[in-house]
């Protein structure tokens, strides 16, 4: 099996890209899932890919420390954050030039919560896909059987032909910590930078025209006073409403 | 932007899902009073009953799009049937609810249609040159207004963002049926199953005391249990982040991907109030929130807000409770826990 795992560098709220960025937590679950496939199926290779400016190499390095065999950097630097469609287009053209049996991605990025990149990669490649995967099992007949997380603890069971794209929901596994041997390997291993020739970032199909702190309309009341006064008021309220 | 507005209905057991009426309300808010711009699509193997229901309730034109491959939701089948149909229709907007169907289908459908894709929409901003759509970004700290740059935009709307459509149409909308043959695809939905979990505690409790990542450490769950023990019939809930951290089993998760609950009282402690979580407590009768961040979104949903550090406040609350119990009973007896069901579950719950 040749597996590609898409990883995104997310910037924590209120932090700079230099100091406050890390690998998207959901992508860690995706990577862990791929690494578990590698442990089960001999001859499996796990490749981590990320698109963006130079700084995204930090998350590729992290993915290699966790156990990815290679880190692949699709270098583009437009000065703007890639939209999911743009990232998906770059990754899809990389996939076209190579051969992967499965593509894993996190169900969403924890910063922008869009849930789009994985299904978009699949649509661009015309691969079957499943999002919010909470269990998966590769079958000997080149299919994968997955459970998708739906609402209210209900799961949809889907069977997909390979190659396919799966976006992974948190909780599917416990992402591992980097092992010392992988940390040492990642330190010396080069990140693969495929030729940028012909790599075009397509035009964004939507634009963020402003961001703002959401107006908070508290619909109720805030308890005021010292901690003890608030505690007394809260207990009074709970008595009044017959909860106590 | 193109002119038409297509709503893809979500339905089950021969009835429209209530969320479909929220999608219809969104469409209604975008159509500028011209209901003729709206068309509802009901995908299914036999979806005429649902189509008629929606046409009667809304007055909008409804197409029942039927195919043997649409017995149940499957992304591949939906794309193969709806993709070409929508390509021909070329609407300005395609609206789906932000559910495990909507967010699964929308991005791929957008690619097929060469459309913009805006997911988790919470509001539309019209009145400017272009209509913008508001969604949450920066891990819940900020909102962004996004505008499509294309003739078509696929939107998924956050459950609860629009009130279900409530209009009295003069007459039922027209219903037509399109039957589409589609061969076998490369993905098959084999069924649905219930995740292994004991959901009854959350469903049956009068009071739910819920913890968010803001409680800081797993050890602080003891404080949550302290609060829960104040009430005779209570259960422990939590946000997804708490489950992901392994602090509580997924059986306790409240929110869009967890349980939808309707207790008389919901205590949100250290919960930021992400839309996904709040979607699960829409029907709670009263919400009390404790959070040290006065700008936490949960306060927008809370009936009573307490801006305090929970590690300091809850001990004071318990002390005050014990003191009051002492005065009313006149004894210094140690209070016994009043509920058994509050004890932590035996180990993590297997999903």
XYZ file of C-alpha atoms in Angstrom:
595
model
C 0.000 0.000 0.000
C 1.147 3.484 -0.837
C -0.568 5.998 1.427
C -0.592 9.766 1.227
C -1.515 11.759 4.335
C -2.415 15.426 3.900
C -1.210 17.592 6.758
C -1.931 21.253 7.359
C -0.027 23.728 9.438
C -2.498 25.617 11.583
C -1.791 28.858 13.356
C -3.172 29.109 16.861
C -5.541 31.997 17.552
C -3.713 35.166 18.466
C -0.304 33.702 17.607
C 2.088 34.312 14.746
C 2.750 31.722 12.046
C 6.365 31.560 13.219
C 5.876 30.821 16.895
C 2.290 29.676 17.283
C 1.797 27.056 14.622
C 1.528 23.303 14.766
C 0.261 20.303 12.861
C -3.522 20.245 12.629
C -4.718 17.878 15.359
C -7.188 16.148 13.035
C -4.338 15.396 10.632
C -2.509 13.671 13.471
C -5.399 11.224 13.679
C -5.185 10.735 9.901
C -1.450 10.095 10.110
C -1.848 7.691 13.023
C -4.474 5.753 11.071
C -2.083 5.465 8.108
C 0.764 4.365 10.376
C -1.464 1.652 11.832
C -2.182 0.403 8.302
C 1.558 0.286 7.727
C 1.982 -1.840 10.848
C -0.701 -4.262 9.680
C 0.134 -4.525 5.975
C 3.764 -5.249 5.116
C 5.276 -3.165 2.351
C 3.140 -0.119 3.120
C 4.735 3.313 2.799
C 3.279 6.450 4.385
C 3.968 9.817 2.809
C 3.003 13.134 4.356
C 2.204 16.037 2.048
C 1.594 19.706 2.695
C 1.121 22.679 0.383
C 2.188 26.187 1.275
C 5.172 28.422 1.954
C 8.500 27.380 3.471
C 7.170 27.329 7.024
C 4.891 24.318 6.431
C 7.996 22.122 6.386
C 7.796 22.192 10.181
C 4.647 20.042 10.110
C 6.170 17.686 7.544
C 9.135 17.288 9.889
C 6.689 16.557 12.704
C 4.875 13.973 10.557
C 8.195 12.257 9.844
C 9.006 12.271 13.552
C 5.718 10.498 14.162
C 6.663 7.871 11.594
C 5.883 9.064 8.054
C 8.442 7.624 5.633
C 8.733 10.832 3.654
C 7.625 14.448 3.792
C 6.549 16.059 0.533
C 6.399 19.833 0.293
C 4.373 21.377 -2.523
C 5.912 24.797 -2.330
C 3.714 27.767 -3.165
C 3.962 31.182 -1.634
C 1.206 33.516 -2.693
C 1.278 35.393 0.581
C -2.291 34.332 1.219
C -3.731 31.358 3.023
C -4.733 28.686 0.503
C -8.446 27.985 0.269
C -9.462 24.319 0.568
C -10.044 24.202 -3.190
C -6.570 25.578 -3.889
C -4.887 23.144 -1.489
C -6.950 20.268 -2.901
C -5.972 21.190 -6.469
C -2.265 21.208 -5.626
C -2.478 17.884 -3.805
C -4.605 16.311 -6.562
C -2.038 17.218 -9.226
C 0.678 15.654 -7.074
C -1.423 12.487 -6.797
C -1.935 12.377 -10.572
C 1.826 12.299 -11.084
C 2.306 9.518 -8.534
C 0.361 6.489 -7.434
C -1.350 6.197 -4.095
C -3.820 3.549 -2.967
C -5.268 5.654 -0.205
C -5.289 9.292 0.745
C -5.952 10.263 4.334
C -6.696 13.733 5.672
C -8.121 15.137 8.883
C -11.883 15.699 8.769
C -11.236 19.436 9.078
C -8.587 21.929 10.046
C -8.991 22.995 13.633
C -8.564 26.656 12.727
C -11.019 27.173 9.866
C -13.299 24.135 10.381
C -14.219 23.939 6.691
C -14.251 20.124 6.197
C -13.627 20.564 2.476
C -10.128 19.629 1.385
C -10.461 15.823 1.508
C -13.728 15.479 -0.451
C -12.432 18.083 -2.927
C -9.265 16.071 -3.582
C -11.480 13.047 -4.255
C -13.762 14.976 -6.607
C -10.789 16.363 -8.535
C -9.373 12.843 -8.966
C -12.765 11.227 -9.395
C -12.019 8.860 -6.481
C -14.667 7.593 -4.068
C -14.387 9.122 -0.595
C -15.833 9.179 2.879
C -15.626 11.979 5.428
C -15.657 11.881 9.232
C -14.387 8.302 9.303
C -14.334 6.780 12.773
C -13.349 3.205 11.831
C -11.796 1.687 8.727
C -10.647 -1.724 7.609
C -8.884 -2.585 4.370
C -10.170 -5.792 2.803
C -8.156 -8.248 0.716
C -10.350 -7.513 -2.334
C -9.017 -3.952 -2.648
C -11.939 -2.355 -0.897
C -12.065 -0.534 2.370
C -14.962 -0.750 4.753
C -15.505 2.381 6.836
C -17.823 3.764 9.458
C -18.643 7.453 9.190
C -19.695 9.386 12.222
C -23.184 10.809 11.849
C -25.286 12.714 14.315
C -26.352 11.421 17.688
C -23.936 8.528 17.802
C -25.193 6.997 14.592
C -22.724 5.640 12.097
C -22.998 5.169 8.369
C -21.284 2.047 7.026
C -19.728 2.488 3.591
C -17.648 0.230 1.413
C -15.291 1.938 -1.040
C -13.095 0.720 -3.875
C -9.428 1.662 -3.785
C -7.970 4.142 -4.536
C -10.042 6.371 -2.284
C -9.892 9.375 0.015
C -10.816 9.145 3.700
C -11.090 12.112 6.051
C -10.581 11.042 9.617
C -12.618 12.139 12.629
C -10.925 12.696 15.979
C -11.200 9.840 18.432
C -10.587 7.115 15.825
C -7.239 6.352 17.497
C -4.678 7.800 19.868
C -2.003 9.587 17.819
C 1.441 8.434 18.917
C 4.255 10.569 20.215
C 7.401 10.675 18.087
C 9.858 7.916 18.951
C 13.502 8.794 19.498
C 14.584 6.806 16.461
C 12.096 8.587 14.218
C 13.089 11.967 15.630
C 16.719 11.230 14.771
C 15.779 9.986 11.312
C 13.572 13.011 10.598
C 16.384 15.322 11.636
C 18.653 14.096 8.866
C 16.171 13.088 6.193
C 15.528 15.548 3.384
C 12.053 16.787 2.667
C 11.023 15.987 -0.895
C 10.301 19.080 -2.963
C 8.751 18.017 -6.263
C 9.460 20.284 -9.228
C 7.329 23.371 -9.060
C 7.147 23.388 -12.839
C 3.609 24.014 -13.961
C 2.376 24.236 -10.401
C -0.314 26.812 -10.582
C -2.513 27.862 -7.762
C -6.015 28.126 -9.223
C -8.041 31.229 -8.529
C -9.844 31.181 -5.188
C -13.552 30.557 -5.625
C -14.514 32.475 -2.529
C -12.950 35.377 -0.667
C -13.002 36.342 2.975
C -13.835 40.024 2.934
C -13.597 40.597 6.692
C -13.048 38.832 9.964
C -14.460 40.140 13.182
C -14.967 39.198 16.793
C -18.479 37.778 16.907
C -20.822 40.069 18.738
C -21.845 38.408 21.907
C -25.473 38.916 22.751
C -25.771 37.427 26.186
C -29.372 36.362 26.382
C -29.366 35.932 30.109
C -27.802 37.646 33.067
C -24.350 37.566 34.570
C -24.064 37.006 38.289
C -22.113 39.825 39.916
C -20.193 40.180 43.163
C -17.486 38.254 44.955
C -17.075 34.537 44.416
C -19.039 33.817 47.571
C -21.818 36.236 46.603
C -22.082 34.577 43.226
C -22.172 31.149 44.860
C -24.973 32.283 47.191
C -26.940 33.787 44.286
C -26.493 30.659 42.222
C -27.692 28.407 45.033
C -30.637 30.744 45.629
C -31.545 30.526 41.966
C -31.277 26.746 41.936
C -33.559 26.553 44.978
C -36.011 28.990 43.448
C -36.248 26.853 40.290
C -36.605 23.714 42.417
C -33.453 22.081 41.134
C -32.160 21.634 44.680
C -24.251 34.956 -9.425
C -26.823 32.890 -11.235
C -30.419 33.355 -10.320
C -31.802 30.049 -9.118
C -31.645 28.684 -5.586
C -31.656 24.926 -5.107
C -32.314 23.354 -1.737
C -31.296 19.714 -1.407
C -33.740 18.206 1.068
C -32.632 15.871 3.801
C -35.268 13.335 4.747
C -35.904 9.951 6.288
C -38.794 7.568 6.814
C -40.977 9.407 4.332
C -40.735 12.734 6.119
C -38.641 15.809 5.547
C -35.958 16.267 8.187
C -36.745 19.394 10.256
C -33.373 20.770 9.101
C -34.751 20.888 5.560
C -37.120 23.631 6.713
C -34.115 25.576 8.003
C -32.509 25.253 4.563
C -35.788 26.472 3.036
C -35.768 29.473 5.360
C -32.235 30.269 4.229
C -33.336 30.034 0.589
C -36.330 32.253 1.340
C -34.030 34.870 2.922
C -31.833 34.848 -0.208
C -34.544 34.951 -2.881
C -35.578 38.569 -2.339
C -39.238 37.673 -2.038
C -39.266 35.855 -5.368
C -40.234 32.303 -4.454
C -40.074 31.287 -8.122
C -36.288 31.342 -7.867
C -36.381 28.455 -5.388
C -36.439 24.790 -6.321
C -36.285 21.985 -3.802
C -34.694 18.702 -4.788
C -35.646 15.565 -2.901
C -33.261 12.733 -3.755
C -34.426 9.199 -3.029
C -35.620 5.956 -4.558
C -39.269 6.904 -3.948
C -39.310 10.457 -2.663
C -42.650 11.789 -3.959
C -44.344 11.732 -0.546
C -41.657 13.944 0.936
C -41.720 16.171 -2.159
C -45.459 16.717 -1.760
C -45.073 17.454 1.939
C -42.479 20.153 1.240
C -44.443 21.650 -1.670
C -47.552 21.934 0.514
C -45.732 23.493 3.457
C -43.636 25.962 1.450
C -45.387 26.649 -1.822
C -42.012 26.185 -3.541
C -41.506 24.047 -6.639
C -40.224 20.618 -5.692
C -38.563 17.953 -7.812
C -38.459 14.400 -6.618
C -35.218 13.067 -8.069
C -35.523 9.313 -8.026
C -32.994 6.606 -8.707
C -32.404 3.083 -7.473
C -28.993 4.133 -6.216
C -30.510 6.783 -3.914
C -32.169 4.395 -1.453
C -29.941 5.800 1.237
C -27.292 8.511 1.311
C -24.095 7.726 -0.519
C -21.719 10.472 -1.672
C -20.741 8.719 -4.897
C -24.354 8.010 -5.895
C -25.570 11.491 -4.979
C -22.767 13.047 -7.028
C -23.456 10.889 -10.060
C -27.166 11.701 -10.018
C -27.242 15.294 -8.747
C -23.998 16.510 -10.353
C -25.160 16.450 -14.002
C -28.663 17.614 -13.038
C -27.334 20.686 -11.209
C -24.819 21.370 -13.943
C -27.748 21.763 -16.342
C -29.782 23.840 -13.882
C -26.781 26.094 -13.066
C -28.268 27.653 -9.934
C -26.739 30.570 -8.033
C -26.919 28.732 -4.731
C -27.150 25.119 -3.674
C -28.135 24.827 -0.013
C -27.634 21.829 2.264
C -27.686 21.480 6.025
C -24.263 21.209 7.693
C -24.769 17.587 8.672
C -22.931 14.359 7.952
C -24.694 14.394 4.584
C -24.258 18.083 3.812
C -20.609 18.491 4.709
C -19.778 15.185 3.034
C -21.436 16.078 -0.262
C -21.008 19.859 -0.572
C -17.239 20.146 -1.257
C -17.238 17.453 -3.957
C -20.413 18.840 -5.504
C -18.817 22.305 -5.587
C -15.817 20.889 -7.465
C -18.125 19.178 -9.980
C -20.031 22.452 -10.507
C -16.970 24.708 -10.560
C -18.619 26.431 -7.633
C -17.535 28.207 -4.487
C -18.031 26.187 -1.321
C -18.892 27.831 1.989
C -19.501 25.441 4.860
C -21.008 25.934 8.302
C -22.799 29.159 7.360
C -24.364 30.912 10.348
C -25.823 34.017 8.699
C -26.190 35.788 5.371
C -25.257 39.445 5.019
C -27.189 41.105 2.247
C -27.613 44.753 1.368
C -24.087 45.146 0.045
C -23.106 44.686 -3.571
C -22.601 40.984 -2.963
C -24.239 38.732 -0.418
C -21.746 37.513 2.177
C -21.906 34.465 4.390
C -20.756 34.408 7.975
C -18.956 31.401 9.403
C -16.747 30.659 12.382
C -12.961 30.704 11.961
C -9.854 30.774 14.151
C -10.988 27.818 16.213
C -14.137 29.643 17.255
C -12.542 32.951 18.230
C -13.567 34.928 15.147
C -16.253 35.133 12.518
C -15.496 35.649 8.846
C -17.658 37.047 6.083
C -17.056 35.118 2.879
C -18.312 35.993 -0.597
C -18.452 33.617 -3.580
C -16.393 34.605 -6.639
C -18.233 32.216 -8.939
C -21.631 31.983 -10.630
C -22.632 29.160 -8.295
C -21.989 28.683 -4.580
C -22.634 25.549 -2.563
C -23.534 26.363 1.041
C -23.943 24.169 4.084
C -25.860 25.909 6.831
C -25.268 25.381 10.503
C -28.238 23.684 12.213
C -30.102 26.267 14.267
C -28.774 29.254 12.314
C -32.117 29.795 10.566
C -35.494 29.266 12.179
C -37.464 26.618 10.246
C -39.482 28.123 7.391
C -42.878 29.181 8.657
C -44.960 30.715 5.895
C -48.535 30.148 4.815
C -48.364 29.530 1.085
C -51.433 30.424 -0.953
C -51.198 27.080 -2.686
C -48.929 24.067 -2.759
C -45.884 24.278 -5.008
C -45.671 22.238 -8.175
C -44.231 18.753 -7.800
C -42.516 16.889 -10.578
C -40.519 13.692 -10.703
C -37.292 12.989 -12.522
C -36.130 9.389 -12.768
C -32.446 8.891 -13.400
C -30.717 5.614 -14.138
C -27.244 5.358 -12.675
C -25.010 2.311 -12.762
C -23.107 0.921 -9.821
C -20.519 3.198 -8.340
C -17.278 2.712 -6.498
C -18.751 3.300 -3.085
C -21.712 1.577 -1.453
C -23.590 2.433 1.702
C -24.140 -0.882 3.452
C -26.204 0.398 6.360
C -26.332 2.430 9.509
C -25.467 1.355 12.984
C -25.728 2.685 16.473
C -22.397 3.407 18.102
C -21.786 1.317 21.202
C -22.680 3.576 24.034
C -25.095 3.952 26.887
C -26.965 7.062 25.925
C -29.727 6.774 28.467
C -28.011 8.720 31.247
C -27.817 11.876 29.125
C -31.258 11.391 27.618
C -33.090 10.776 30.887
C -31.453 13.266 33.186
C -33.157 16.392 34.422
C -29.806 18.058 34.941
C -26.660 17.682 32.863
C -23.390 19.005 34.194
C -20.997 19.297 31.298
C -17.278 19.886 31.140
C -15.301 21.537 28.358
C -11.610 21.601 27.605
C -11.541 24.791 29.670
C -11.553 22.738 32.868
C -7.837 22.457 32.192
C -6.986 19.017 33.523
C -8.613 15.636 33.824
C -8.201 15.955 37.587
C -10.628 18.879 37.587
C -13.398 16.503 36.536
C -13.727 15.886 40.262
C -15.176 19.412 40.513
C -17.697 18.606 37.779
C -18.759 15.515 39.710
C -19.083 17.662 42.836
C -21.548 19.931 41.065
C -23.438 16.971 39.597
C -23.871 15.455 43.040
C -25.884 18.505 44.124
C -28.773 17.288 41.973
C -30.920 14.222 42.461
C -31.083 13.197 38.791
C -28.056 14.348 36.931
C -25.575 13.105 34.376
C -22.134 14.169 33.258
C -21.760 15.547 29.751
C -18.839 17.056 27.915
C -17.631 18.666 24.720
C -15.904 16.693 22.000
C -12.495 18.080 22.966
C -12.821 16.442 26.379
C -13.503 13.049 24.760
C -10.661 13.532 22.298
C -8.326 14.236 25.206
C -9.413 10.905 26.679
C -10.758 12.542 29.857
C -14.264 11.099 29.399
C -15.770 8.466 27.128
C -17.641 9.449 23.980
C -20.884 8.342 25.625
C -20.740 11.664 27.457
C -20.337 13.812 24.378
C -22.981 16.442 23.753
C -23.129 18.275 20.443
C -23.485 17.864 16.729
C -21.547 14.601 16.538
C -22.637 13.479 19.978
C -25.929 13.492 21.793
C -28.636 16.082 21.371
C -30.030 16.683 24.832
C -33.018 18.466 26.316
C -32.543 18.644 30.093
C -34.328 21.105 32.360
C -30.919 22.437 33.373
C -27.634 22.346 31.490
C -24.554 23.357 33.417
C -21.751 24.269 30.991
C -18.455 24.417 32.824
C -15.302 25.442 30.973
C -17.160 25.075 27.680
C -16.316 27.689 25.071
C -19.605 27.242 23.244
C -18.539 26.207 19.759
C -21.498 26.062 17.377
C -21.118 22.290 17.138
C -21.601 21.963 20.877
C -24.409 24.478 21.182
C -26.291 22.620 18.425
C -26.660 19.750 20.893
C -28.278 21.825 23.654
C -30.812 23.804 21.667
C -33.665 22.281 23.607
C -32.192 22.679 27.072
C -34.672 24.675 29.152
C -32.080 26.550 31.183
C -28.357 26.953 30.661
C -25.927 28.055 33.342
C -22.371 28.688 32.173
C -19.198 29.038 34.191
C -16.182 30.253 32.240
C -13.274 32.537 33.066
C -13.396 34.110 29.605
C -16.150 36.750 29.533
C -16.154 36.646 25.713
C -16.777 32.878 25.564
C -19.545 32.119 23.081
C -21.383 29.950 25.559
C -22.586 33.128 27.290
C -24.647 33.918 24.197
C -26.654 30.789 24.908
C -26.593 30.929 28.710
C -29.493 32.136 30.820
C -27.122 32.650 33.712
C -23.455 33.442 33.221
C -20.743 33.248 35.844
C -17.340 34.610 34.890
C -15.054 32.798 37.295
C -12.141 30.403 37.424
C -13.931 27.127 38.040
C -11.131 25.709 40.191
C -11.706 28.508 42.688
C -15.424 29.025 42.267
C -16.707 25.459 42.546
C -15.028 24.793 45.915
C -16.613 28.001 47.228
C -19.969 26.913 45.799
C -19.708 23.518 47.505
C -18.626 25.106 50.773
C -21.562 27.494 50.650
C -23.938 24.627 49.833
C -22.669 22.604 52.790
C -22.946 25.636 55.064
C -26.563 26.209 53.994
C -27.398 22.535 54.454
C -25.831 22.794 57.893
C -28.031 25.753 58.871
C -31.250 24.243 57.572
C -30.760 20.853 59.227
C -28.901 22.181 62.230
C -26.364 19.397 62.124
C -22.782 19.080 61.000
C -23.280 15.709 59.386
C -21.309 14.902 56.320
C -23.592 15.095 53.323
C -23.913 11.885 51.390
C -23.816 11.869 47.610
C -27.371 12.038 46.385
C -27.050 10.246 43.134
C -25.391 7.065 42.045
C -25.387 7.682 38.327
C -22.861 10.471 38.667
C -19.983 8.160 39.410
C -17.414 8.160 36.632
C -17.786 5.416 34.047
C -15.539 2.374 34.466
C -12.741 3.307 32.139
C -12.991 4.840 28.703
C -16.061 3.904 26.733
C -15.276 1.877 23.652
C -16.525 3.463 20.469
